[in-house]
Tab-separated table of C-alpha atoms and ligand atoms in Angstrom:
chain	number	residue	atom	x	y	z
A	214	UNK	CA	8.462	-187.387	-17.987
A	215	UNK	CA	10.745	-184.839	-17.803
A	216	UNK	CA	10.472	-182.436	-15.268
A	217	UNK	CA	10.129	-179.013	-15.847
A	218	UNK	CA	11.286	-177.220	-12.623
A	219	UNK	CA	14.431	-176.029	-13.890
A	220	UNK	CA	14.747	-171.998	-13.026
A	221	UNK	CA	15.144	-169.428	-15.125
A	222	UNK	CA	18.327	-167.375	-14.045
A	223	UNK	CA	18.030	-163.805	-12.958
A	224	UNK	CA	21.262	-163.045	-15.338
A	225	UNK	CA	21.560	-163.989	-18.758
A	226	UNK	CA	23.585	-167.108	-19.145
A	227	UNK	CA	26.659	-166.968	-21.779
A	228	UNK	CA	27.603	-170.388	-21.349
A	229	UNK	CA	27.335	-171.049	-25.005
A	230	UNK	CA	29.265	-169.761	-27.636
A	231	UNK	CA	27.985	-171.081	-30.922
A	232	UNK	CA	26.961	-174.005	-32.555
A	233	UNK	CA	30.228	-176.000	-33.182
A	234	UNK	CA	29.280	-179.082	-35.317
A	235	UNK	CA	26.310	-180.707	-36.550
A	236	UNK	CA	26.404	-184.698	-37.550
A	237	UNK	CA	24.108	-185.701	-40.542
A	238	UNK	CA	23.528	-189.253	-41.170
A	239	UNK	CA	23.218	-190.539	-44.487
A	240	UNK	CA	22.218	-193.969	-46.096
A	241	UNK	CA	24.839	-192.631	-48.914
A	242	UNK	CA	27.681	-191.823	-47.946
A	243	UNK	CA	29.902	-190.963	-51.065
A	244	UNK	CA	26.773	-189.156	-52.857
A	245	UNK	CA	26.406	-186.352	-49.829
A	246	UNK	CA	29.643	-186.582	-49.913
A	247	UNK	CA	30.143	-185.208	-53.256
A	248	UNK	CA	26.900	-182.608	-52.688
A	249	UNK	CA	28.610	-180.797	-49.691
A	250	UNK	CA	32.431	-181.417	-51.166
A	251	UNK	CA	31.817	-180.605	-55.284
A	252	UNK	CA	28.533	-178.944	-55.108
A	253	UNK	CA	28.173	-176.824	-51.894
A	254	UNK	CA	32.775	-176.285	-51.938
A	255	UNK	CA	33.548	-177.846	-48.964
A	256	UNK	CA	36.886	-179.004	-47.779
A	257	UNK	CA	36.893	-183.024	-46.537
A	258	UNK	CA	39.629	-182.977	-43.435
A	259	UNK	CA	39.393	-186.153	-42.122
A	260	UNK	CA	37.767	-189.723	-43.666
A	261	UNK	CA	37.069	-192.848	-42.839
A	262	UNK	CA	34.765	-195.699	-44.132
A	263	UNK	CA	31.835	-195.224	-42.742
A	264	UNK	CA	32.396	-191.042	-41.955
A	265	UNK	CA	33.518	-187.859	-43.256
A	266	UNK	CA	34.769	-184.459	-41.537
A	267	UNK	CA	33.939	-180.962	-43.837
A	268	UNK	CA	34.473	-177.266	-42.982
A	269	UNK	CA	33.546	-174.351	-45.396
A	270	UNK	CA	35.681	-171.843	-45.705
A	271	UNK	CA	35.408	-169.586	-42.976
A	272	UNK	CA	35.074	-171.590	-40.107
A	273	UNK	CA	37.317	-171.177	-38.182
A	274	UNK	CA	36.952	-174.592	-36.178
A	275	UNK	CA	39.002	-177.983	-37.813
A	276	UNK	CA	35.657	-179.764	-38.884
A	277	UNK	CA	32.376	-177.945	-38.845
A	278	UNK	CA	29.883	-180.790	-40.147
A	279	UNK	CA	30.251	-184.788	-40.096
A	280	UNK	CA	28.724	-187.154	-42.518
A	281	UNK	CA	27.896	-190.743	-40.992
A	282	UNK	CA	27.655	-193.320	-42.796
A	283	UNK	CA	23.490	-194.774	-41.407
A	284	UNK	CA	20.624	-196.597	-42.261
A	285	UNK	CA	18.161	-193.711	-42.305
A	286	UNK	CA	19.050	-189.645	-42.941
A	287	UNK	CA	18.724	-187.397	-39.807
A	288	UNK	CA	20.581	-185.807	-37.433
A	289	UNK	CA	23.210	-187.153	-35.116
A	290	UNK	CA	25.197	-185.474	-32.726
A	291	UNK	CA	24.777	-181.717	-32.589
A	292	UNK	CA	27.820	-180.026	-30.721
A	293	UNK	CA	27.930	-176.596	-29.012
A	294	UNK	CA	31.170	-174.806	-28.022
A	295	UNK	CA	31.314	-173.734	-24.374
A	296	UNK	CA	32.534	-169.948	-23.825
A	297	UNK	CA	35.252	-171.402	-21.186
A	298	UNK	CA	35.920	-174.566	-19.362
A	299	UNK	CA	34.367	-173.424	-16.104
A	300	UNK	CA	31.019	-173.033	-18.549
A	301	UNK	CA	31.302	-176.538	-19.952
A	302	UNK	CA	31.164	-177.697	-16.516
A	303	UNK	CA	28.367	-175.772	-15.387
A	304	UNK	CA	26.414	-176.902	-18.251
A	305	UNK	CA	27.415	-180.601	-17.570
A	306	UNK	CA	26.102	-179.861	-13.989
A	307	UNK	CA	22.889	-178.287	-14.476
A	308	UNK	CA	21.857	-180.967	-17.267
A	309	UNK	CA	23.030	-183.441	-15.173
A	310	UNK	CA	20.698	-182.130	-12.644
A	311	UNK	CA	17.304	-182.226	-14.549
A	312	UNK	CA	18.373	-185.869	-15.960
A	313	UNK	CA	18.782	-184.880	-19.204
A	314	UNK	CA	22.922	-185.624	-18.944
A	315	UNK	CA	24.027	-188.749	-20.492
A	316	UNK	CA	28.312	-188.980	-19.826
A	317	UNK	CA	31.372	-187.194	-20.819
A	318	UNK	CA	33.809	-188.557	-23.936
A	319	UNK	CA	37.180	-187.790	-25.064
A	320	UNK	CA	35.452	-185.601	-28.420
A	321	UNK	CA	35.198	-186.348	-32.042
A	322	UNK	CA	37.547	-185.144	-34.256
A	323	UNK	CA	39.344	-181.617	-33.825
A	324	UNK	CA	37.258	-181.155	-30.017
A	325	UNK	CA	38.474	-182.222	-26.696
A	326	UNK	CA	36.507	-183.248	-23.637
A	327	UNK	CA	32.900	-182.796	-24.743
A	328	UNK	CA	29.528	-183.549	-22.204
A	329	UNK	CA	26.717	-185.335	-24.069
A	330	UNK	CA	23.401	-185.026	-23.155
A	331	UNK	CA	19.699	-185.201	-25.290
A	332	UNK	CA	17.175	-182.502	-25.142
A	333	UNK	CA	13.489	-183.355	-24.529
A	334	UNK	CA	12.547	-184.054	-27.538
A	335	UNK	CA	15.548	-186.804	-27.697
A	336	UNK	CA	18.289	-185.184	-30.328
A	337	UNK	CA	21.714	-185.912	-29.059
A	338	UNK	CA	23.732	-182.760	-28.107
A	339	UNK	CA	27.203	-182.212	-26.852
A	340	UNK	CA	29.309	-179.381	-25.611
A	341	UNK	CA	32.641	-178.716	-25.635
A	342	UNK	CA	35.311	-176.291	-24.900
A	343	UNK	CA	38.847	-177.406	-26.467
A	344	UNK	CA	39.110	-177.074	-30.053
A	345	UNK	CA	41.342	-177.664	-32.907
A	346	UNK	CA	41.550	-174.628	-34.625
A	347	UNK	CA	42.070	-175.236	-38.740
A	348	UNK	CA	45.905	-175.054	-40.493
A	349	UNK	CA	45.457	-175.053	-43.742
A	350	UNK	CA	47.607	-177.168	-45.520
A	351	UNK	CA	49.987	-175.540	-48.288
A	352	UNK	CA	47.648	-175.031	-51.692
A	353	UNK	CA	44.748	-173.961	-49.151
A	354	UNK	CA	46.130	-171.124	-47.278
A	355	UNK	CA	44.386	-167.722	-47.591
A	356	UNK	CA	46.318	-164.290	-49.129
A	357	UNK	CA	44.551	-163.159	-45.805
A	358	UNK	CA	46.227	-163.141	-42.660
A	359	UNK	CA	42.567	-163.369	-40.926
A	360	UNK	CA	41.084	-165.636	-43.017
A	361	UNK	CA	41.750	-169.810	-41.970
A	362	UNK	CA	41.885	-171.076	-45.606
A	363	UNK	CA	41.328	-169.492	-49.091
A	364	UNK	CA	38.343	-169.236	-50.938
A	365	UNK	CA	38.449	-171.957	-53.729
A	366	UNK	CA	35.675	-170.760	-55.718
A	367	UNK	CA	34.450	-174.248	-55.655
A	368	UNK	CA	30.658	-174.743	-56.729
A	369	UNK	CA	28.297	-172.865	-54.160
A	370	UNK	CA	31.438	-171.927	-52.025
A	371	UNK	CA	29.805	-171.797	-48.570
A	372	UNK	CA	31.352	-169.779	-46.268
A	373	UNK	CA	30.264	-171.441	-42.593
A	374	UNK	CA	27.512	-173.320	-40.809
A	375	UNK	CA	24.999	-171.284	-39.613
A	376	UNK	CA	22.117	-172.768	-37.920
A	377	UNK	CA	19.865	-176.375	-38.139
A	378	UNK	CA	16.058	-176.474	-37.350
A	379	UNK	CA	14.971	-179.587	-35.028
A	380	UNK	CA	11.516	-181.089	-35.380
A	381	UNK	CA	9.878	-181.842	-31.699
A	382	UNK	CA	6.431	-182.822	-30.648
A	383	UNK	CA	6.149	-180.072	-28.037
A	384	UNK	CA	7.884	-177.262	-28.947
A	385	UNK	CA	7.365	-175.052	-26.193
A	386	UNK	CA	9.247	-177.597	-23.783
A	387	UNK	CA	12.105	-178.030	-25.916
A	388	UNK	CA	12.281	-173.827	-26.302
A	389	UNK	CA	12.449	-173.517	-22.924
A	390	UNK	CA	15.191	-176.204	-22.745
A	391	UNK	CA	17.267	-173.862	-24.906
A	392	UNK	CA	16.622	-170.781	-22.934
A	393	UNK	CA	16.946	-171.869	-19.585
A	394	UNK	CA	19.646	-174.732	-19.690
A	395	UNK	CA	21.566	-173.498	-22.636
A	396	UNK	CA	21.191	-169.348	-22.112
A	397	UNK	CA	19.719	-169.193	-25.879
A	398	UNK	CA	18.146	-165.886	-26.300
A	399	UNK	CA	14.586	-166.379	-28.062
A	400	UNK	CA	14.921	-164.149	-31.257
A	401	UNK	CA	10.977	-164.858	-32.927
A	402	UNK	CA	8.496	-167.604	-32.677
A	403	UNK	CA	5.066	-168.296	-34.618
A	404	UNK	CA	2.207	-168.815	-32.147
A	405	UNK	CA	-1.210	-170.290	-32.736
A	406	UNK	CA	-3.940	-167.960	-32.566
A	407	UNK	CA	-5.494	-170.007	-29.319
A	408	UNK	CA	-2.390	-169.000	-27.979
A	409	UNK	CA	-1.598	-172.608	-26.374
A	410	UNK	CA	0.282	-174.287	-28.612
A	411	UNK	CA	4.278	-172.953	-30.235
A	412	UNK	CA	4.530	-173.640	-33.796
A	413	UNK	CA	8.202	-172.764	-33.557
A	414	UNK	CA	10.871	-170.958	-32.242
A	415	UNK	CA	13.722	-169.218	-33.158
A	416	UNK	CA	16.864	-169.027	-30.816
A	417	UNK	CA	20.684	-167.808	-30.700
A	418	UNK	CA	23.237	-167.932	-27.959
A	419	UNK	CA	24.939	-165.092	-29.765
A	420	UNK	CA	24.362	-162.420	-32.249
A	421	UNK	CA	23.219	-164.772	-35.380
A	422	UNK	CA	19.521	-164.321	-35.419
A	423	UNK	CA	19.315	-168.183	-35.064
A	424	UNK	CA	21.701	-171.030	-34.079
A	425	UNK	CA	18.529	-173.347	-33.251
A	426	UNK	CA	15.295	-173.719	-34.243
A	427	UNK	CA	12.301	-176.218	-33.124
A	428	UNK	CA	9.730	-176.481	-35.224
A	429	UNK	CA	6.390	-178.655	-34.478
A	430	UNK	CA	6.895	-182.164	-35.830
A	431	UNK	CA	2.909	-182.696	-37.316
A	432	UNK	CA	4.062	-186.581	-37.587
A	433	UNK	CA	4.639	-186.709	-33.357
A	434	UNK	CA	7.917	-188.196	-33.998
A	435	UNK	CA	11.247	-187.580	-31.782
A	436	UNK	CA	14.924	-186.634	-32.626
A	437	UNK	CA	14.064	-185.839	-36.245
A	438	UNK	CA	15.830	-183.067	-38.575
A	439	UNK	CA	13.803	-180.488	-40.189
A	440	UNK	CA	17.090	-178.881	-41.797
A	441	UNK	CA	20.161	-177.835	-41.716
A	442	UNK	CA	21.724	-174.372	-42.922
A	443	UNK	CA	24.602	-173.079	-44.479
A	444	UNK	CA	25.794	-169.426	-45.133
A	445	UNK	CA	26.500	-167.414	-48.266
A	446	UNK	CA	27.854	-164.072	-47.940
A	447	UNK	CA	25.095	-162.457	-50.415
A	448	UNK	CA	21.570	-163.211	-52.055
A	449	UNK	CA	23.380	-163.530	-55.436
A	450	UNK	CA	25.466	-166.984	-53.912
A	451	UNK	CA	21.699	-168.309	-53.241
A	452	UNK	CA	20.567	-167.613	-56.802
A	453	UNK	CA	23.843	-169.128	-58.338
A	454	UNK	CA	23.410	-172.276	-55.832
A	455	UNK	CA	19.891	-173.273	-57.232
A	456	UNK	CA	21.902	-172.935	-60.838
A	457	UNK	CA	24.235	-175.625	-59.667
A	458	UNK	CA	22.013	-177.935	-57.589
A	459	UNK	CA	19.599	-177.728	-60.974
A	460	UNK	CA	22.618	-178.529	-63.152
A	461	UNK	CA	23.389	-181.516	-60.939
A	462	UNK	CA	20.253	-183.189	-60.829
A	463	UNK	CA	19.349	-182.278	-57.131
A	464	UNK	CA	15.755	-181.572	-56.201
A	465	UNK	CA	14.991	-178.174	-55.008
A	466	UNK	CA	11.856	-178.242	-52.525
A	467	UNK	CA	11.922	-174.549	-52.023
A	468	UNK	CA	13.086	-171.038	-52.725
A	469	UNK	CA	15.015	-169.147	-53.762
A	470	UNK	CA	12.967	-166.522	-51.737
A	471	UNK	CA	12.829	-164.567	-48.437
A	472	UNK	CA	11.437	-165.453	-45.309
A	473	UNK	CA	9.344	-162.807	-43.254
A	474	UNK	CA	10.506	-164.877	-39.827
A	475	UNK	CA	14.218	-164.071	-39.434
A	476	UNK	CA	14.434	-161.909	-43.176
A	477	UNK	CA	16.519	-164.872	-44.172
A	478	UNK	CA	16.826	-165.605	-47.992
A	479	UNK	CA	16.914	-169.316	-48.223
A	480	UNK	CA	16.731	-172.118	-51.035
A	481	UNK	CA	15.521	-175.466	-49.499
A	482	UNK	CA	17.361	-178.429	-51.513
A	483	UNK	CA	17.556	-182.324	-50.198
A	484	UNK	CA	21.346	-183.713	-49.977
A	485	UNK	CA	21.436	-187.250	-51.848
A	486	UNK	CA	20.982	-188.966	-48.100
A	487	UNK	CA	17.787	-186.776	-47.679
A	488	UNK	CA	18.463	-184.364	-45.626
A	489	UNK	CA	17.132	-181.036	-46.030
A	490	UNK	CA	19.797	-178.512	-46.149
A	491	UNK	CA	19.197	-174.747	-46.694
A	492	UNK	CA	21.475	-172.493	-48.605
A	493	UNK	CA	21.219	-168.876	-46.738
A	494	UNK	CA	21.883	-165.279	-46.457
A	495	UNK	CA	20.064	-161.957	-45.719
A	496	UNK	CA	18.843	-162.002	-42.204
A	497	UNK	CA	19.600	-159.356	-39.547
A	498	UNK	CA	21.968	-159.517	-36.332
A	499	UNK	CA	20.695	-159.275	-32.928
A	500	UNK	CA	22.930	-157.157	-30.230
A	501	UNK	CA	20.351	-156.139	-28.006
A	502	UNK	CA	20.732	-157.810	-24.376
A	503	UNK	CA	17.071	-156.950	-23.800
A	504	UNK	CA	15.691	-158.263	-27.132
A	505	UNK	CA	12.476	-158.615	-27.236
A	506	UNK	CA	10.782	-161.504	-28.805
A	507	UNK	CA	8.962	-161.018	-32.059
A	508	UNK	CA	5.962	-163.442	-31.613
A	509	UNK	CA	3.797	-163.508	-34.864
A	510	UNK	CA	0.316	-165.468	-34.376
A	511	UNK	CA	-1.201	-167.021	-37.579
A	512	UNK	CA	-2.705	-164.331	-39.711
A	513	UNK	CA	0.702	-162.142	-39.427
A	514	UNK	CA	2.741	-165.316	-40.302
A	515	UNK	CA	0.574	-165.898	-43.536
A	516	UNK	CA	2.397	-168.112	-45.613
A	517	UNK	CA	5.427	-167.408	-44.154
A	518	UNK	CA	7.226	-165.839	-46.826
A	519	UNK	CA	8.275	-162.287	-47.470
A	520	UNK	CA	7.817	-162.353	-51.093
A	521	UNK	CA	7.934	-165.491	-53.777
A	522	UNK	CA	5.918	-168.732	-53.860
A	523	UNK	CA	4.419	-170.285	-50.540
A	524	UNK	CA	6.228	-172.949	-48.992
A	525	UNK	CA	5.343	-176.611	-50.473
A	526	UNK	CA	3.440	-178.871	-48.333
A	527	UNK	CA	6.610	-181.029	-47.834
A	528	UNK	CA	8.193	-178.473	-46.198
A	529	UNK	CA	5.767	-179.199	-43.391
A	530	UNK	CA	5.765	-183.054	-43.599
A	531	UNK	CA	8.753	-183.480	-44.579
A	532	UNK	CA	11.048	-184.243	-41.605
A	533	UNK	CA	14.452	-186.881	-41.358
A	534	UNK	CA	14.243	-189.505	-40.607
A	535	UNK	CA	11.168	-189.693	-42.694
A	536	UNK	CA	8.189	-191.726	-40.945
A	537	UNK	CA	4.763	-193.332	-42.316
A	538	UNK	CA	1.574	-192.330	-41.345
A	539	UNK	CA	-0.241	-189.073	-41.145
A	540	UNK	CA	-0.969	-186.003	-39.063
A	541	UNK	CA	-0.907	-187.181	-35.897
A	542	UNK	CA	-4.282	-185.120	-33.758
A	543	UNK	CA	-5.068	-182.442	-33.124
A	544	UNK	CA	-3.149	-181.738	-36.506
A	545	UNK	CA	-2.677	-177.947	-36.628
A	546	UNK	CA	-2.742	-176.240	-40.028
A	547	UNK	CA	0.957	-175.514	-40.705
A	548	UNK	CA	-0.258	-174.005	-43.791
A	549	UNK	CA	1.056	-170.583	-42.625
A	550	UNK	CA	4.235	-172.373	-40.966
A	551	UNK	CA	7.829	-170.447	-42.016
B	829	FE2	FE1	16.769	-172.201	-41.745
């Protein structure tokens, strides 16, 4: 059991930058290839046989999201840029410390030395401080001077990663994970109205309104994926993405509509692995230092959207890897989840 003595630091911690890659594994390889290459417009930068390196067009960073090559969709490893290297090594310390550490490696592709470690819940993270920053290679490069590679107008055209949303059996331990190893700043979470139990939470280690997310897994699995998100600069982008996923065959689960957590305007499709990925834009910026958490209990949440439809019941049970069996108990109505 992990133990939760870990203290919470008098000063905010900004050992975290941003989230810096996320690794989704996929039982079909060359089909999510082709749904985050020709449908979503993003650039492949490295390959191999069993894995592929992507960026959209505004990171900044060489490769911003790996496909794996697995037996089962979900998430692999999730990596988070240190703000220096004397942060990387604190972090390595202090989850060292609380046994949550598991080694250091030379990095994937484009990052140098990177610490691994797993949060509570078991997803495998990383952090990292050296990084390869993108070149575009001649045909790609941008008009712009402060842009890393030109808009190809290429299906959705996503501009950057923006967030993922883990599924974990206790939410509340993992949150705190995030704010008091990591420095995350809690932006909102969705409370149940006894007040005991997190439905989920919504953090940032920088001005995004949310980098991470953990939301309650109803199957009481570990490590799964509940989605992961990638930004458009406008609410028309979302609209013209559900065109093309329609055109192309892929099931949309959800959207396009707004969320009253986060004001994010989101469509909900599944990759051709499974993996849920969310197309997104809309939201709001947090600067404040001193932010204080919006905490909505069940009746505010209602169904969890702004304005549109309600969210499908999938979008609760629905989780990568996918596992049998039902509710586990207590099973809390997630009815008014998102
Ligand atoms: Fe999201």
């Amino acid at each position: 059991m992990l133990r939760l003595s870990w203290m919470t630091s008098p000063e905010p911690l900004h050992d975290i930058a941003h989230l810096g890659s996320v690794e989704l594994l996929t039982p079909q390889l060359e089909k999510s290839l082709w749904y985050f290459r020709d449908l979503l417009g993003m650039e492949v930068v490295q390959r191999t046989a069993a894995a592929a390196w992507l960026r959209g067009y505004g990171d900044y960073a060489a490769s911003t999201l790996k496909l794996s090559q697995a037996p089962s969709p979900g998430v692999g490893g999730i990596a988070w840029r240190a703000t220096s290297p004397a942060a990387l090594e604190r972090r390595a310390a202090a989850l060292q410390e609380v046994g949550l550490g598991i080694g250091w490696t030379n990095g994937d592709f484009g990052r140098g030395r990177s610490f691994r470690f797993r949060d509570p819940d078991g997803h495998h993270m990383e952090i990292y401080f050296e990084e390869q920053r993108y070149e575009a290679a001649e045909g790609l490069r941008s008009a712009l001077k402060n842009q890393p590679q030109k808009y190809t107008g290429r299906g959705v055209g996503v501009r950057r990663t923006d967030h993922l949303a883990l599924l974990a059996s206790d939410v509340a331990t993992n949150r705190r994970f995030a704010q008091e190893l990591l420095g995350f700043q809690l932006r909102e979470q969705v409370v149940f109205d006894d007040g005991k139990n997190e439905i989920g939470s919504w953090m940032s280690p920088n001005a995004i309104h949310h980098q991470l997310a953990y939301v309650a897994d109803v199957k009481g699995g570990h490590g799964r994926l509940h989605h992961f998100s990638l930004w458009v600069d406008n609410r028309e982008d979302v609209l013209r993405a559900a065109d093309i996923l329609v055109e192309n065959g892929v099931f949309i689960e959800a959207g396009p509509s707004k969320h009253n957590n986060s004001q994010g305007f989101y469509l909900y499709s599944y990759e051709p692995g499974g993996n849920r990925v969310e197309i997104y834009s809309g939201s709001y910026l947090v600067l404040a230092p001193d932010w204080r958490p919006v905490t909505w209990n069940e009746r505010e949440r209602g169904t969890g959207t702004y304005w549109g439809a309600a969210l499908p019941e999938s979008f609760i049970q629905y989780g990568t890897p996918d596992i049998a069996g039902e509710a586990q108990t207590p099973a809390p109505d997630l009815s008014i989840f998102y």
